[in-house]
Structures are given as C-alpha cells and as structure tokens.
Tab-separated table of C-alpha atoms and ligand atoms in Angstrom:
chain	number	residue	atom	x	y	z
L	1	MET	CA	-0.162	0.210	-0.575
L	2	ARG	CA	2.943	2.383	0.487
L	3	LYS	CA	4.025	2.518	-3.012
L	4	TYR	CA	0.095	3.287	-3.851
L	5	ILE	CA	0.034	5.925	-1.639
L	6	GLU	CA	3.142	7.122	-2.444
L	7	GLN	CA	2.328	6.779	-6.451
L	8	ALA	CA	-0.929	9.234	-5.386
L	9	GLY	CA	1.674	12.177	-3.929
L	10	LEU	CA	0.852	10.883	-0.295
L	11	GLY	CA	3.927	9.399	0.599
L	12	ASN	CA	4.848	12.454	2.993
L	13	ILE	CA	1.321	12.402	4.536
L	14	LEU	CA	1.448	8.229	5.070
L	15	ASP	CA	5.166	9.235	6.648
L	16	LYS	CA	3.501	11.501	9.588
L	17	VAL	CA	0.294	9.287	9.974
L	18	GLU	CA	2.601	6.196	10.794
L	19	ALA	CA	4.504	8.209	13.022
L	20	GLY	CA	1.739	9.765	14.709
L	21	GLU	CA	2.573	13.242	14.100
L	22	ARG	CA	0.038	15.837	13.371
L	23	LEU	CA	-0.595	17.141	10.277
L	24	SER	CA	-0.387	20.409	8.604
L	25	VAL	CA	-2.916	22.803	7.133
L	26	GLU	CA	-0.984	22.455	3.939
L	27	ASP	CA	-1.385	18.532	4.542
L	28	GLY	CA	-5.213	18.854	5.289
L	29	ILE	CA	-5.487	21.113	1.948
L	30	GLN	CA	-3.388	18.476	-0.070
L	31	LEU	CA	-5.627	15.434	1.323
L	32	TYR	CA	-8.762	17.081	0.388
L	33	ASN	CA	-7.156	18.212	-3.040
L	34	SER	CA	-6.332	14.338	-3.570
L	35	PRO	CA	-8.736	12.419	-6.037
L	36	ASP	CA	-7.387	9.305	-4.508
L	37	ILE	CA	-10.309	8.048	-2.274
L	38	LEU	CA	-8.226	4.485	-1.133
L	39	ALA	CA	-5.118	6.175	-0.193
L	40	LEU	CA	-7.376	8.880	2.257
L	41	GLY	CA	-9.095	6.037	3.396
L	42	TYR	CA	-6.058	3.230	3.789
L	43	MET	CA	-5.293	6.157	6.221
L	44	ALA	CA	-7.756	6.933	8.348
L	45	ASN	CA	-8.460	3.653	8.801
L	46	MET	CA	-5.441	3.391	10.259
L	47	VAL	CA	-5.570	6.448	12.547
L	48	ARG	CA	-9.296	5.045	13.348
L	49	ASN	CA	-7.840	1.677	14.789
L	50	ARG	CA	-5.452	2.987	15.982
L	51	LEU	CA	-7.714	4.633	18.423
L	52	ASN	CA	-10.898	2.942	18.066
L	53	GLY	CA	-9.553	-0.440	17.283
L	54	ASP	CA	-13.064	-1.983	15.909
L	55	LYS	CA	-15.571	-0.464	18.107
L	56	THR	CA	-18.374	0.933	16.405
L	57	TYR	CA	-20.561	3.191	18.449
L	58	TYR	CA	-24.412	3.491	17.629
L	59	ILE	CA	-26.824	5.326	20.318
L	60	TYR	CA	-30.473	4.642	20.759
L	61	ASN	CA	-31.406	8.217	20.426
L	62	GLN	CA	-34.856	10.470	19.946
L	63	HIS	CA	-34.651	13.853	18.455
L	64	ILE	CA	-36.666	16.383	19.591
L	65	ASN	CA	-36.876	20.072	17.605
L	66	TYR	CA	-39.223	22.258	19.865
L	67	SER	CA	-39.437	24.927	17.432
L	68	ASN	CA	-38.259	25.821	14.317
L	69	ILE	CA	-39.309	29.609	14.280
L	70	CYS	CA	-35.500	31.377	13.903
L	71	THR	CA	-34.296	34.774	13.259
L	72	ASN	CA	-31.360	33.784	12.174
L	73	LEU	CA	-32.837	32.026	8.363
L	74	CYS	CA	-29.367	30.902	6.908
L	75	LYS	CA	-29.430	30.623	3.483
L	76	PHE	CA	-28.765	26.927	3.479
L	77	CYS	CA	-31.320	26.264	5.986
L	78	ALA	CA	-34.843	24.394	5.006
L	79	PHE	CA	-35.831	24.130	8.618
L	80	GLY	CA	-36.009	27.629	10.382
L	81	LYS	CA	-39.005	29.626	9.381
L	82	GLU	CA	-40.243	33.356	10.398
L	83	LYS	CA	-42.411	33.677	13.214
L	84	GLY	CA	-46.045	33.345	12.045
L	85	ALA	CA	-45.257	31.920	8.191
L	86	ASP	CA	-46.148	28.586	6.786
L	87	LYS	CA	-44.815	25.957	8.787
L	88	ALA	CA	-43.561	27.590	11.310
L	89	TYR	CA	-44.187	25.519	14.721
L	90	GLU	CA	-43.089	25.811	18.670
L	91	MET	CA	-43.785	23.156	20.602
L	92	SER	CA	-45.938	23.739	24.425
L	93	VAL	CA	-43.502	22.271	27.252
L	94	GLU	CA	-46.515	19.633	27.681
L	95	GLU	CA	-46.178	18.385	23.902
L	96	VAL	CA	-42.263	18.321	24.179
L	97	LYS	CA	-42.892	16.256	27.272
L	98	GLN	CA	-45.416	14.184	25.234
L	99	LYS	CA	-42.675	13.237	22.863
L	100	VAL	CA	-41.078	11.482	25.362
L	101	ARG	CA	-44.120	10.172	26.874
L	102	ASP	CA	-44.876	8.362	23.659
L	103	ARG	CA	-41.740	6.417	23.892
L	104	LEU	CA	-41.174	5.510	27.216
L	105	ASP	CA	-41.400	1.937	26.197
L	106	GLU	CA	-38.237	2.500	24.346
L	107	PRO	CA	-34.804	1.927	25.545
L	108	ILE	CA	-33.965	5.335	24.306
L	109	THR	CA	-31.036	6.642	26.689
L	110	GLU	CA	-30.839	10.330	25.051
L	111	VAL	CA	-32.696	12.974	23.123
L	112	HIS	CA	-31.107	15.085	21.336
L	113	MET	CA	-32.791	18.471	21.443
L	114	VAL	CA	-32.246	21.171	18.945
L	115	GLY	CA	-34.660	24.217	17.591
L	116	GLY	CA	-34.067	27.923	15.915
L	117	ILE	CA	-33.501	31.274	17.747
L	118	HIS	CA	-36.952	31.937	18.876
L	119	PRO	CA	-37.341	35.464	19.117
L	120	ASP	CA	-39.704	35.887	22.600
L	121	LEU	CA	-39.647	32.680	23.811
L	122	PRO	CA	-38.404	33.040	27.747
L	123	PHE	CA	-35.641	31.655	29.255
L	124	GLU	CA	-38.270	29.750	31.148
L	125	TYR	CA	-39.571	27.902	28.700
L	126	TYR	CA	-35.718	26.144	28.032
L	127	LEU	CA	-35.550	25.377	31.710
L	128	ASP	CA	-39.060	23.773	31.477
L	129	ILE	CA	-38.411	21.754	29.020
L	130	LEU	CA	-35.127	20.625	30.309
L	131	ARG	CA	-37.355	19.708	33.365
L	132	GLY	CA	-40.232	18.330	31.708
L	133	ILE	CA	-38.174	15.429	29.826
L	134	LYS	CA	-36.545	14.885	32.986
L	135	GLU	CA	-39.636	14.401	35.008
L	136	VAL	CA	-41.241	12.308	32.108
L	137	LYS	CA	-37.792	10.010	32.212
L	138	PRO	CA	-35.198	10.818	34.687
L	139	GLU	CA	-32.345	8.830	33.869
L	140	ILE	CA	-32.193	10.494	30.392
L	141	HIS	CA	-28.792	12.185	29.065
L	142	ILE	CA	-30.522	15.058	27.386
L	143	GLN	CA	-28.036	16.414	24.885
L	144	ALA	CA	-29.209	20.099	23.986
L	145	PHE	CA	-29.236	23.409	22.442
L	146	THR	CA	-25.987	24.555	19.680
L	147	CYS	CA	-23.361	26.681	20.942
L	148	VAL	CA	-25.453	29.508	18.852
L	149	GLU	CA	-29.028	29.079	20.818
L	150	ILE	CA	-26.711	28.658	24.338
L	151	ALA	CA	-25.136	32.177	23.626
L	152	HIS	CA	-29.001	33.421	22.727
L	153	LEU	CA	-29.904	31.489	26.170
L	154	ALA	CA	-27.442	33.726	27.791
L	155	LYS	CA	-28.888	36.912	26.888
L	156	LEU	CA	-31.895	35.849	27.471
L	157	ALA	CA	-30.709	34.826	31.029
L	158	ASP	CA	-29.223	38.450	31.414
L	159	LYS	CA	-26.584	36.720	32.641
L	160	PRO	CA	-22.302	35.076	31.677
L	161	VAL	CA	-22.547	31.863	29.366
L	162	ALA	CA	-20.875	30.221	32.529
L	163	GLU	CA	-23.180	30.940	34.977
L	164	THR	CA	-26.241	30.288	32.303
L	165	LEU	CA	-24.848	26.572	31.436
L	166	GLU	CA	-24.652	25.732	35.650
L	167	ILE	CA	-28.099	26.796	35.467
L	168	LEU	CA	-29.134	24.490	32.557
L	169	LYS	CA	-27.370	21.769	34.056
L	170	GLU	CA	-28.874	22.318	37.333
L	171	ALA	CA	-32.476	22.078	35.038
L	172	GLY	CA	-30.945	18.602	33.353
L	173	LEU	CA	-28.633	19.467	30.172
L	174	GLY	CA	-26.248	16.778	29.844
L	175	SER	CA	-24.093	17.634	27.016
L	176	ILE	CA	-24.582	19.717	23.871
L	177	PRO	CA	-24.721	18.848	20.323
L	178	GLY	CA	-22.285	19.843	17.470
L	179	GLY	CA	-24.713	21.808	15.449
L	180	GLY	CA	-24.521	25.771	14.077
L	181	ALA	CA	-20.608	25.027	13.694
L	182	GLU	CA	-21.452	24.970	9.684
L	183	VAL	CA	-18.268	27.321	8.262
L	184	PHE	CA	-16.486	29.276	10.778
L	185	SER	CA	-14.743	31.629	8.394
L	186	THR	CA	-16.581	35.293	8.511
L	187	ARG	CA	-16.455	35.241	4.448
L	188	ILE	CA	-19.054	32.230	4.359
L	189	ARG	CA	-21.044	33.540	7.210
L	190	GLU	CA	-21.679	36.730	5.815
L	191	LEU	CA	-22.545	35.113	3.017
L	192	THR	CA	-25.044	32.759	4.289
L	193	CYS	CA	-26.095	32.945	7.607
L	194	ALA	CA	-24.630	36.908	8.564
L	195	ASP	CA	-27.081	37.250	11.661
L	196	LYS	CA	-25.387	34.207	12.857
L	197	LEU	CA	-23.015	34.076	15.805
L	198	PRO	CA	-19.484	34.551	14.719
L	199	GLY	CA	-17.281	31.414	14.469
L	200	ARG	CA	-15.029	32.424	16.772
L	201	ASP	CA	-17.857	33.033	19.651
L	202	TRP	CA	-19.245	29.861	18.705
L	203	ILE	CA	-15.323	28.234	19.746
L	204	GLU	CA	-15.602	30.462	22.558
L	205	ILE	CA	-18.755	29.243	23.898
L	206	ALA	CA	-18.066	25.270	23.557
L	207	LYS	CA	-14.650	26.355	25.645
L	208	ILE	CA	-16.568	27.862	28.409
L	209	ALA	CA	-18.974	24.452	28.276
L	210	HIS	CA	-15.856	22.102	28.538
L	211	LYS	CA	-14.621	24.518	31.456
L	212	GLN	CA	-17.936	23.986	33.381
L	213	GLY	CA	-17.786	20.568	32.685
L	214	LEU	CA	-19.903	19.554	29.933
L	215	ASN	CA	-18.839	17.830	26.680
L	216	THR	CA	-19.803	18.878	23.539
L	217	ASN	CA	-19.987	17.721	19.723
L	218	ALA	CA	-18.698	19.932	16.360
L	219	THR	CA	-19.739	20.097	12.847
L	220	MET	CA	-18.691	21.336	9.521
L	221	LEU	CA	-21.522	21.794	6.903
L	222	TYR	CA	-19.515	21.058	3.628
L	223	GLY	CA	-20.651	20.820	0.329
L	224	HIS	CA	-21.984	24.559	-0.740
L	225	ILE	CA	-19.691	27.454	-1.284
L	226	GLU	CA	-17.084	26.705	0.879
L	227	THR	CA	-13.526	26.371	-0.214
L	228	ILE	CA	-11.104	23.231	0.793
L	229	GLU	CA	-8.908	26.242	2.531
L	230	GLU	CA	-11.971	27.628	4.577
L	231	ARG	CA	-12.729	23.641	5.284
L	232	VAL	CA	-9.086	23.115	6.459
L	233	GLU	CA	-9.047	26.627	9.126
L	234	HIS	CA	-12.519	25.188	10.506
L	235	LEU	CA	-10.959	21.986	11.200
L	236	LYS	CA	-7.587	23.560	12.802
L	237	ALA	CA	-9.826	25.997	14.806
L	238	LEU	CA	-11.705	22.794	16.439
L	239	ARG	CA	-8.545	21.265	16.867
L	240	ASP	CA	-6.510	24.151	18.297
L	241	ALA	CA	-9.682	24.428	20.805
L	242	GLN	CA	-9.641	21.053	21.535
L	243	ASP	CA	-5.860	21.044	22.490
L	244	GLU	CA	-7.252	23.849	25.016
L	245	THR	CA	-9.848	21.917	26.653
L	246	GLY	CA	-10.033	18.057	25.688
L	247	GLY	CA	-14.143	18.350	25.661
L	248	PHE	CA	-14.976	17.813	22.485
L	249	LEU	CA	-16.296	14.356	21.936
L	250	ALA	CA	-17.094	13.812	18.421
L	251	PHE	CA	-17.065	15.590	15.148
L	252	ILE	CA	-20.123	14.743	12.555
L	253	PRO	CA	-19.612	16.463	8.803
L	254	LEU	CA	-22.808	17.351	7.727
L	255	ALA	CA	-23.344	16.689	4.327
L	256	PHE	CA	-25.383	20.047	2.739
L	257	HIS	CA	-29.034	19.685	1.404
L	258	PRO	CA	-30.310	21.864	-0.911
L	259	GLN	CA	-33.411	21.462	-1.344
L	260	ASN	CA	-36.309	24.355	-0.121
L	261	THR	CA	-33.427	26.422	0.554
L	262	GLU	CA	-32.059	29.633	-0.708
L	263	MET	CA	-29.276	27.903	-1.879
L	264	SER	CA	-31.138	25.435	-3.913
L	265	SER	CA	-29.511	25.792	-7.227
L	266	LEU	CA	-26.327	24.067	-5.814
L	267	SER	CA	-26.489	20.063	-6.328
L	268	ARG	CA	-26.090	17.379	-3.580
L	269	THR	CA	-22.957	16.668	-2.245
L	270	THR	CA	-20.992	13.452	-4.091
L	271	GLY	CA	-20.325	9.942	-2.388
L	272	ILE	CA	-16.326	10.570	-2.708
L	273	ASP	CA	-16.742	13.964	-1.068
L	274	ASP	CA	-18.566	12.599	1.712
L	275	LEU	CA	-15.928	9.679	2.395
L	276	LYS	CA	-13.479	12.745	2.153
L	277	ASN	CA	-15.432	14.929	4.931
L	278	VAL	CA	-14.899	11.724	7.370
L	279	ALA	CA	-11.578	10.685	6.336
L	280	VAL	CA	-9.353	14.244	6.191
L	281	ALA	CA	-11.636	14.863	9.594
L	282	ARG	CA	-10.254	11.442	11.446
L	283	LEU	CA	-6.430	12.320	9.899
L	284	PHE	CA	-6.523	15.940	10.733
L	285	LEU	CA	-8.420	16.082	14.002
L	286	ASP	CA	-5.857	13.745	15.907
L	287	ASN	CA	-7.119	15.088	19.390
L	288	PHE	CA	-10.798	13.940	18.497
L	289	PRO	CA	-11.753	10.808	19.640
L	290	HIS	CA	-14.482	9.940	17.720
L	291	ILE	CA	-15.309	11.007	13.737
L	292	LYS	CA	-19.213	10.151	13.087
L	293	ALA	CA	-20.803	8.977	9.877
L	294	TYR	CA	-24.258	10.002	10.078
L	295	TRP	CA	-26.385	7.889	8.173
L	296	VAL	CA	-29.291	10.248	8.049
L	297	MET	CA	-27.300	12.785	5.775
L	298	ILE	CA	-25.294	10.511	3.806
L	299	GLY	CA	-27.650	7.313	3.993
L	300	PRO	CA	-26.727	4.075	5.987
L	301	LYS	CA	-25.322	2.726	2.866
L	302	LEU	CA	-22.435	5.323	2.535
L	303	ALA	CA	-22.386	5.933	6.077
L	304	GLN	CA	-21.563	1.731	6.508
L	305	ILE	CA	-18.709	2.686	4.381
L	306	ALA	CA	-17.985	5.714	6.333
L	307	LEU	CA	-16.612	2.840	8.618
L	308	SER	CA	-13.419	2.136	6.649
L	309	PHE	CA	-13.031	5.774	5.790
L	310	GLY	CA	-11.957	6.754	9.385
L	311	ALA	CA	-15.696	6.761	11.189
L	312	ASP	CA	-15.949	4.913	14.419
L	313	ASP	CA	-19.591	6.139	14.812
L	314	MET	CA	-23.035	5.669	13.518
L	315	ASP	CA	-25.290	8.326	15.578
L	316	GLY	CA	-28.506	6.619	16.585
L	317	THR	CA	-31.822	5.504	15.871
L	318	VAL	CA	-32.980	9.288	15.724
L	319	LYS	CA	-36.723	8.672	15.729
L	320	GLU	CA	-37.570	11.677	14.201
L	321	GLU	CA	-35.521	13.643	11.975
L	322	ILE	CA	-36.550	17.125	10.508
L	323	ILE	CA	-33.872	19.385	9.724
L	324	THR	CA	-32.261	17.701	6.869
L	325	HIS	CA	-35.610	16.096	5.795
L	326	MET	CA	-37.062	19.436	5.347
L	327	ALA	CA	-33.897	20.541	3.062
L	328	GLY	CA	-34.490	16.801	1.025
L	329	ALA	CA	-33.162	14.472	2.551
L	330	ASP	CA	-34.308	10.855	0.891
L	331	THR	CA	-33.119	9.006	4.267
L	332	GLU	CA	-35.942	7.384	6.442
L	333	GLN	CA	-36.548	9.547	9.189
L	334	ALA	CA	-35.807	7.012	11.886
L	335	ILE	CA	-33.338	3.663	11.578
L	336	GLY	CA	-33.496	0.545	13.733
L	337	SER	CA	-30.890	-0.573	16.129
L	338	ASN	CA	-30.644	-3.889	14.423
L	339	THR	CA	-30.657	-2.493	11.357
L	340	LEU	CA	-27.498	-0.540	12.669
L	341	VAL	CA	-25.810	-3.476	14.483
L	342	LYS	CA	-26.580	-5.781	11.080
L	343	LEU	CA	-24.721	-2.426	8.946
L	344	ILE	CA	-21.595	-2.221	11.540
L	345	ARG	CA	-21.219	-6.159	11.957
L	346	GLU	CA	-21.058	-6.552	8.276
L	347	ALA	CA	-18.552	-3.662	7.741
L	348	GLY	CA	-16.442	-6.730	10.050
L	349	ARG	CA	-16.485	-4.382	13.177
L	350	GLN	CA	-18.071	-4.600	16.779
L	351	PRO	CA	-21.515	-2.877	17.482
L	352	ILE	CA	-21.103	-1.122	21.329
L	353	GLU	CA	-24.209	0.394	21.773
L	354	ARG	CA	-23.186	3.570	23.952
L	355	GLY	CA	-24.722	6.304	26.188
L	356	THR	CA	-23.653	9.984	25.089
L	357	LEU	CA	-20.635	10.047	27.032
L	358	TYR	CA	-19.756	6.992	25.559
L	359	ASN	CA	-20.371	4.922	28.215
L	360	VAL	CA	-20.634	1.194	27.225
L	361	ILE	CA	-24.277	0.400	27.212
L	362	ASN	CA	-24.104	-3.114	24.963
L	363	ALA	CA	-21.270	-4.219	23.519
L	364	HIS	CA	-22.945	-7.191	21.948
L	365	ASP	CA	-20.193	-9.842	22.367
L	366	GLN	CA	-22.521	-12.389	24.141
L	367	GLU	CA	-24.551	-13.041	20.694
J	1	LIG	O1	-27.218	22.801	13.257
J	1	LIG	C1	-29.304	23.193	8.887
J	1	LIG	C2	-27.099	21.849	9.794
J	1	LIG	C3	-27.612	20.908	11.880
J	1	LIG	C4	-29.131	22.137	6.586
J	1	LIG	O2	-24.080	16.708	17.581
J	1	LIG	C5	-27.942	21.225	7.373
J	1	LIG	O3	-24.083	15.013	17.158
J	1	LIG	C6	-27.754	19.900	6.030
J	1	LIG	O4	-25.943	19.590	14.302
J	1	LIG	N1	-28.115	20.511	4.896
J	1	LIG	C7	-28.075	20.294	12.561
J	1	LIG	N2	-26.808	20.628	7.292
J	1	LIG	C8	-28.175	19.050	12.804
J	1	LIG	C9	-26.800	18.911	13.790
J	1	LIG	C10	-26.032	17.285	14.517
J	1	LIG	C11	-26.838	15.992	13.784
J	1	LIG	C12	-26.496	15.118	13.951
J	1	LIG	C13	-25.587	14.941	15.121
J	1	LIG	C14	-25.183	16.002	15.731
J	1	LIG	C15	-24.275	15.739	17.092
J	1	LIG	C16	-25.835	17.337	15.423
J	1	LIG	O5	-27.538	20.801	10.586
J	1	LIG	C17	-27.734	22.385	11.981
J	1	LIG	C18	-26.690	23.069	10.402
J	1	LIG	O6	-25.661	23.499	10.970
J	1	LIG	N3	-28.133	22.284	8.784
J	1	LIG	N4	-29.454	22.746	7.144
J	1	LIG	C19	-28.931	21.880	5.305
J	1	LIG	N5	-29.669	22.285	3.860
C-alpha cells in the first residue's frame, strides 16, 4: 500500500500518519485535493484502528426539535421559519414532554434537542422543557441547545455564559450537540448566515462549556460554497480548541442538502466528497476521540462504508429527523437499532451501543 500511496503523491503524509505526527494545514489541503479516495481511506482507517480498534458506536436516541421559528434564517437552512410563516411551529412544554412519553416503552437513553433562535420564548421555557423531559424520564441524558442557542439563552438570562450553563445543567442539561458551527470562515458566514453567532464565539462557548464540565460535539456543514482552504481552517480551529480543553467528544461532517433552501440551485454532495470529509477529519483531528458518519445525511449504505474511511460512530436511531428532511433528505426519519448493528457487523466491526458520553451500554459480545 505504501507504493500505491506514494504514487498518489501522498507518501509524505503517510510518513507522518505512521509516525503519529500531527498534520499541517498544507497536508489537510493536499488530502482534500487528492482524488485518491482509497489512499485517504487507508490512512484514515489506520488512525481509526489505532484510536478505536474495531469498536463502532451507536446510540438509542430520539431527536426533538421544540421549534423551528428562527430569527437567523440562514440561506442553507430549510428548517428555520419566520414567526407566523407557513410551516412555522413551536411546541408547548407539554408537547415536548408528550414526545418523550410516547416512547417510554423504547430503550432510549438520549434526547437530542435543538431548535431555532426564537424571538420571544422566555428563558424559563428552556428550563421547563429540560425539567419536563427529566420529569417524564429521569434517567435520560439530554443533549441540547447548540452553542448558537446557548449564546441566545445567556442573553435571555442576562447572565454570563458560564453561569447560564450552570442553570441549564441544574435543570437537566447533560451535554451540548455540535450544530450551528457551519463553516467558521467570516466570508462564508457573511454570505450564508450573516445574523448567526460568529465562528469565534461558537468556539468560545464550546470552550466555556468544556470548562464547566459539559462535553460538546462539533460539526462542519460542507458541500456548498466553502473552499477547501476554509474547510481546513475550520478543522484547525476545532483542533486548536480541543488542545486547550479536551472537551469535544465527536466531530460530525454534515453534507449540505439544498432543497427548499435559498441555495437550492446548488447540487447535492457526492459520495467521494462525503467519504473525503470523514477521512480528512479523522486524519486532521488527531485529538478528537470520535468521528461520526451521520446516516441521516449520507445514507446508511455510505455511512457503513465510511466505517472503513475513519468513522467509528453511526450516531443513532434518531426517531424523528426534521432538519435534513425539510431540506430534501431521502433517507428514512429513523433507523432500527437492529439495522445499525447489522450494518456495523457486515463492515467487520464490533457494534457497541453507547450512552451519550461513550459509556458502554451493550457491547454485543454475548451474541
Ligand atoms: O446546526 C442546516 C445543519 C445542523 C442544513 O452533535 C444542514 O451529535 C445539511 O448539528 N443540509 C443540525 N445540514 C444537525 C446537527 C447534528 C446532527 C447529528 C448529530 C449531531 C451531534 C449534530 O444541521 C444545523 C446545521 O449545521 N443544517 N441546514 C441543510 N440544508
């Protein structure tokens, strides 16, 4: 394989990967520019095996999107709606609780809850939905509110972010999902989401959360108008932040879905670009323990292949996905845990049902 990788012009990077050396920004750009997906995959798989062996994680989770009413109205988003617009909705505290109650007979261990930047819901609402979920299912882990929402909640609470997080924690918040990161570049943010929290503030909030003992995830929305340099700059910012705090659990590359967005003239991402984003992330983010192949966005079949291209986590059962489906996703809104186990096993890996913080729930080794 060395000869093959050298012929692909990536011998210098293979040397570093084999020696466990950190890749430079130039290396990241070179990897993205290479069309040789097998060379990238081989190297990413080497790192994946070094970090996680054959272990491949999934979670029994349920997504709840409490409201899509949003003042940001990002151009890449089909989910966010202006208040009063057709398809705008907001759930009452009781409706959020009912979503959890409806699935009490399922072994769900995590609620993943995000929403838009709502113009007038009060801070108490957010505390009430956290408390409400815990009331219905006290043992559940709530992973909720992106760093963008946390910034908004701190404004509503009129308190510093650290203090706001403490209040949210007391109400039931367990960790923070990775959404809202998009691409940190100011150029991209100005063109696609000018009203959104700036990239450097997103990172700042993630770092504050880590210091308050809350783990977070990180994402990158790729496949629209960002350049390769901007992708690597994004990954570098995450790697630098992780060096400081160590609080990120997983990185999730998010494939842009154009339908029903203001960027609908763009086409969908390709399989090669999807795999490349997994592989480059695994190679570049040497301090991130986990890379997710999010089946909702790239489809279960490609997510399965991605397990040999650097990914060690398939996310979970999800139950009711709305954000990507409003933007034209053709995957199902949920997937059975048996299907996830089968996909993982057939990829020659060990399925492990995990909790949010990667605690092992079922290692499937008695089967
Ligand atoms: O924040 C919005 C992105 C995110 C589109 O933390 C779009 O484990 C594609 O963050 N096409 C929400 N993506 C999803 C998300 C997530 C999903 C799964 C796991 C985790 C985790 C996080 O989806 C948004 C935004 O970045 N998004 N519009 C679109 N048209």
